């Protein structure tokens, strides 16, 4: 569930916000290996004001049709589950999803590099050699690309998107079936893939962080992790561990995912085997989600977020797409082991109680899933009332 959370002006919070923003910065060292080739000249042209206007116009042309196509594709995936969504509801959810993309593109358009920055980079290209090519891993290019590629102030992007995401969440709650949250997450993934497929390589590099941001906000509470840091002083050893571990989340997720492939080579969900590209993306996203909830619990010094939010979410979604509980249990065990292995021995005691409790919860979840699912409709009704109350306050300007 998306929860409205305020970030206080405090050093401990600001440090985690910087790490949160870094999640969406492309790895420049990999750009030169992109199939089909990508030159700095392409990236400069696409990142200019004129280039961004052209990109946004193309995305806005695509977004409605492709969000609807993604909704239909997702609807087919979930069609065997009675009463999750029908075609009309899929189209309605697609409409609200399109609003989130449109708002993100408003922010993207504001992020054009300055004219002087573009001119300086073009001059460097001309001076470098006759082919006008710069080493994509060079310091000169990296300094310029940081401005061109990084997201704007992460809080600005979140603030701009929050009303659209809350509106989409309210539509999910109105459906009265908690399993639609899995539908929405999957629809965001399909929409992003369909849109990116129609863009140039340079546009994909520039736009993909925004699309990734939208997808993660539907299920990963990174902002709340940052907010929870306010409970800790800048010198807190707990805060130091979280700061150390957050930048490793992608690496940890990828390693655990590869271990899962080895343990479950024949596992098949509704979306396919673990090596299918779509499953790869959703599984690594889930592994990042589990890590975010672990760090939220560590910072809040409470398991409430896992017990009251992550567990119900998993009970809603995993059975709906035929993800086996033994895979979930083993994946959690592997994740906990990998996280603890990377924490200094003299600091493990700060994380172990939360990590071991999380592992125990998911190792026993299959037996409790039926009982938990019966309570989800109350959970949804309560959440709907809270969301509608917040929306009413927002409409009144409070």
PDB file of C-alpha atoms in Angstrom, residues 101 158 179 216 237 289 374:
ATOM      1  CA  UNK A 101       3.068   8.296 -17.005  1.00  0.00           C
ATOM      2  CA  UNK A 158       7.499  11.758  -5.975  1.00  0.00           C
ATOM      3  CA  UNK A 179      -5.580  -9.386  -5.885  1.00  0.00           C
ATOM      4  CA  UNK A 216       8.714   0.725  -7.952  1.00  0.00           C
ATOM      5  CA  UNK A 237      25.106   2.434  13.800  1.00  0.00           C
ATOM      6  CA  UNK A 289      10.950  -5.004  -2.325  1.00  0.00           C
ATOM      7  CA  UNK A 374      -9.749 -14.458   4.695  1.00  0.00           C
TER       8      UNK A 374
END
